Short mmCIF file of C-alpha atoms in Angstrom, two decimals:
data_model
loop_
_atom_site.label_atom_id
_atom_site.label_comp_id
_atom_site.label_asym_id
_atom_site.label_seq_id
_atom_site.Cartn_x
_atom_site.Cartn_y
_atom_site.Cartn_z
CA MET D 1 -10.34 0.87 23.61
CA PHE D 2 -9.64 3.07 20.56
CA PHE D 3 -7.08 5.80 20.79
CA ILE D 4 -4.98 8.08 18.39
CA ILE D 5 -1.37 7.44 18.61
CA GLN D 6 1.66 8.80 16.85
CA LEU D 7 4.53 6.56 15.57
CA GLU D 8 7.67 6.13 14.00
CA LYS D 9 8.85 3.32 11.65
CA ASN D 10 11.84 2.82 9.64
CA ILE D 11 11.35 2.10 5.33
CA LEU D 12 14.18 0.67 3.29
CA LEU D 13 13.79 1.49 -0.28
CA GLU D 14 15.61 0.30 -3.03
CA PRO D 15 17.40 2.26 -5.35
CA ARG D 16 15.14 1.39 -8.51
CA PHE D 17 12.07 3.13 -6.68
CA PHE D 18 13.99 6.32 -5.95
CA GLY D 19 11.86 9.15 -8.41
CA SER D 20 9.53 11.89 -8.35
CA ARG D 21 6.91 10.00 -6.41
CA ILE D 22 9.27 8.47 -3.49
CA GLY D 23 7.19 9.97 -0.93
CA ASP D 24 3.72 8.48 -2.71
CA LEU D 25 5.75 5.29 -2.66
CA LEU D 26 6.94 5.70 1.06
CA THR D 27 3.39 6.22 2.49
CA SER D 28 1.55 3.58 0.76
CA LYS D 29 4.51 1.23 2.33
CA VAL D 30 3.94 2.40 5.50
CA THR D 31 0.37 1.90 5.49
CA GLN D 32 0.86 -1.55 3.99
CA GLU D 33 3.26 -2.64 6.52
CA MET D 34 1.52 -1.49 9.81
CA GLU D 35 -2.11 -1.59 9.40
CA GLY D 36 -2.89 -5.07 10.61
CA THR D 37 -0.52 -5.30 12.21
CA CYS D 38 -1.00 -6.10 16.29
CA THR D 39 1.69 -5.16 19.74
CA ASN D 40 1.15 -5.54 23.46
CA GLN D 41 2.57 -1.69 23.77
CA HIS D 42 -0.07 0.00 21.28
CA GLY D 43 -2.51 -3.08 20.12
CA PHE D 44 -4.25 -3.33 17.13
CA ILE D 45 -3.64 -0.68 14.32
CA ILE D 46 -6.77 -0.48 12.54
CA CYS D 47 -5.67 2.68 10.39
CA VAL D 48 -2.30 5.11 9.50
CA TYR D 49 -3.21 8.35 8.38
CA ASN D 50 -1.06 11.63 8.31
CA VAL D 51 2.54 9.88 6.87
CA THR D 52 5.25 12.21 6.75
CA GLN D 53 8.95 11.81 6.01
CA ALA D 54 11.10 12.19 9.46
CA ASP D 55 14.35 12.72 7.72
CA ARG D 56 15.52 12.62 4.23
CA GLY D 57 16.69 9.12 4.13
CA ARG D 58 20.61 7.61 4.37
CA LEU D 59 21.64 5.47 1.71
CA GLN D 60 23.37 2.20 2.74
CA PRO D 61 26.68 1.96 0.84
CA GLN D 62 26.72 -1.66 0.90
CA THR D 63 23.72 -1.99 -1.48
CA GLY D 64 22.67 1.48 -2.71
CA SER D 65 19.34 1.23 -0.62
CA ALA D 66 18.14 4.16 1.41
CA LEU D 67 16.83 4.28 4.61
CA PHE D 68 14.15 6.67 5.23
CA LYS D 69 12.56 7.35 8.81
CA MET D 70 8.82 7.68 8.81
CA SER D 71 6.14 9.57 11.19
CA PHE D 72 2.68 8.59 11.04
CA ASN D 73 -0.72 8.56 13.08
CA ALA D 74 -2.42 5.49 14.12
CA VAL D 75 -6.00 4.49 14.98
CA VAL D 76 -5.00 1.48 17.38
CA PHE D 77 -7.59 -0.63 19.64
CA LYS D 78 -6.37 -2.16 22.63
CA PRO D 79 -8.99 -3.46 24.98
CA PHE D 80 -7.97 -3.55 29.54
CA ARG D 81 -8.70 -5.57 31.81
CA GLY D 82 -11.64 -4.77 33.38
CA GLU D 83 -13.01 -3.04 30.34
CA VAL D 84 -16.96 -3.61 28.78
CA LEU D 85 -17.57 -4.38 25.47
CA ASP D 86 -20.17 -5.20 23.12
CA ALA D 87 -19.16 -8.84 20.55
CA VAL D 88 -21.42 -10.66 18.45
CA VAL D 89 -20.77 -14.55 19.47
CA SER D 90 -18.93 -16.71 16.94
CA GLN D 91 -18.86 -20.39 18.16
CA VAL D 92 -20.70 -21.97 20.63
CA ILE D 93 -18.71 -25.14 22.34
CA GLN D 94 -19.92 -27.20 25.37
CA TYR D 95 -16.77 -25.19 27.44
CA GLY D 96 -18.23 -22.04 26.50
CA PHE D 97 -18.09 -19.31 23.37
CA TYR D 98 -16.45 -17.59 21.27
CA CYS D 99 -17.42 -13.90 20.61
CA GLU D 100 -15.65 -11.41 18.32
CA ALA D 101 -15.59 -7.30 19.20
CA GLY D 102 -13.51 -5.85 16.47
CA PRO D 103 -10.68 -7.11 16.00
CA ALA D 104 -10.31 -9.10 19.21
CA ARG D 105 -11.36 -12.56 19.53
CA ILE D 106 -13.18 -13.54 23.04
CA TYR D 107 -13.79 -16.41 25.07
CA VAL D 108 -15.91 -16.89 27.36
CA SER D 109 -15.20 -20.26 29.82
CA ARG D 110 -18.49 -21.76 31.22
CA LYS D 111 -17.31 -20.78 34.63
CA ASN D 112 -17.62 -16.66 33.81
CA MET D 113 -21.65 -17.48 33.16
CA PRO D 114 -24.03 -17.37 35.43
CA SER D 115 -24.55 -20.79 37.13
CA ASP D 116 -28.24 -21.13 35.53
CA MET D 117 -26.62 -21.35 32.33
CA LYS D 118 -26.77 -25.12 30.39
CA PHE D 119 -25.22 -26.15 27.35
CA GLU D 120 -27.77 -27.51 24.88
CA ASP D 121 -26.10 -29.18 22.19
CA ALA D 122 -29.27 -29.28 19.69
CA SER D 123 -29.04 -28.59 15.39
CA ILE D 124 -27.75 -25.11 16.68
CA PRO D 125 -25.77 -25.29 20.01
CA ALA D 126 -26.51 -23.00 22.53
CA TRP D 127 -26.25 -21.73 26.15
CA VAL D 128 -29.71 -21.59 27.85
CA SER D 129 -30.52 -20.21 31.10
CA GLU D 130 -32.93 -22.60 33.37
CA ASP D 131 -36.04 -20.54 33.01
CA GLY D 132 -35.12 -20.24 28.86
CA HIS D 133 -35.31 -16.40 29.00
CA ILE D 134 -31.63 -15.88 27.90
CA ARG D 135 -30.28 -18.22 24.94
CA ILE D 136 -26.59 -17.52 23.88
CA GLN D 137 -25.92 -18.59 20.08
CA VAL D 138 -23.92 -17.98 16.99
CA GLU D 139 -24.73 -14.22 15.81
CA THR D 140 -26.07 -13.59 19.54
CA VAL D 141 -24.90 -9.61 20.59
CA VAL D 142 -23.46 -10.04 24.39
CA ARG D 143 -22.24 -7.68 26.53
CA LEU D 144 -18.78 -8.96 28.91
CA ARG D 145 -16.37 -7.69 30.72
CA VAL D 146 -12.83 -8.25 29.46
CA ILE D 147 -11.11 -10.16 31.89
CA GLY D 148 -7.83 -11.09 30.45
CA THR D 149 -5.79 -10.17 27.39
CA ILE D 150 -3.10 -11.70 24.78
CA PHE D 151 -1.13 -10.05 22.04
CA GLU D 152 -0.11 -11.73 18.85
CA SER D 153 1.41 -10.35 15.87
CA ASN D 154 -1.92 -9.83 13.78
CA GLU D 155 -4.55 -10.94 16.47
CA ILE D 156 -5.84 -9.93 20.01
CA PHE D 157 -7.49 -12.77 22.19
CA CYS D 158 -9.23 -12.26 24.95
CA ILE D 159 -11.15 -13.55 28.34
CA GLY D 160 -14.42 -12.21 29.22
CA THR D 161 -16.84 -13.29 31.87
CA ILE D 162 -20.77 -12.40 31.66
CA ASN D 163 -21.13 -13.03 35.37
CA ALA D 164 -22.30 -9.84 36.57
CA ASP D 165 -24.91 -7.10 36.32
CA TYR D 166 -26.02 -5.82 32.94
CA LEU D 167 -23.67 -8.26 31.70
CA GLY D 168 -25.27 -10.83 28.90
CA THR D 169 -27.07 -10.80 25.84
CA LEU D 170 -28.59 -7.39 24.62
CA GLU D 171 -32.14 -8.65 23.04
#
């Protein structure tokens, strides 16, 4: 789920930024470019820290800019298939519901819920069990199992299920 990894990034800096504070500028540029991004290999980058300059930089003859290789540590979030997460329901529709666990948006389909759950299209839409003890609506906290993940440029989408023992609402 959460990992600390070491990454490298090439940063191109224009000549007007050369000066005594070049190290601070490179650190802030790495942080701005990397935090909040998502890759299939690493997951969603939450935080960048311990940024160091891996080399002295190489001047680009055509532009006068310099290319710096930067090394840094990052805290990443990457959900795996089969992992159990706690999430907050953000939207309820007749085909299932959407919930969020950190930067991940998770969809739980009607087919991935217990068979006794029925959709109630009232003023507050909800999924309700036949006996009425379980009610899933917006702001409900649910425990689910991830059954699939899709990583896009700045988001993580997952498919989840609450159809197993110890999964469902946490109230």
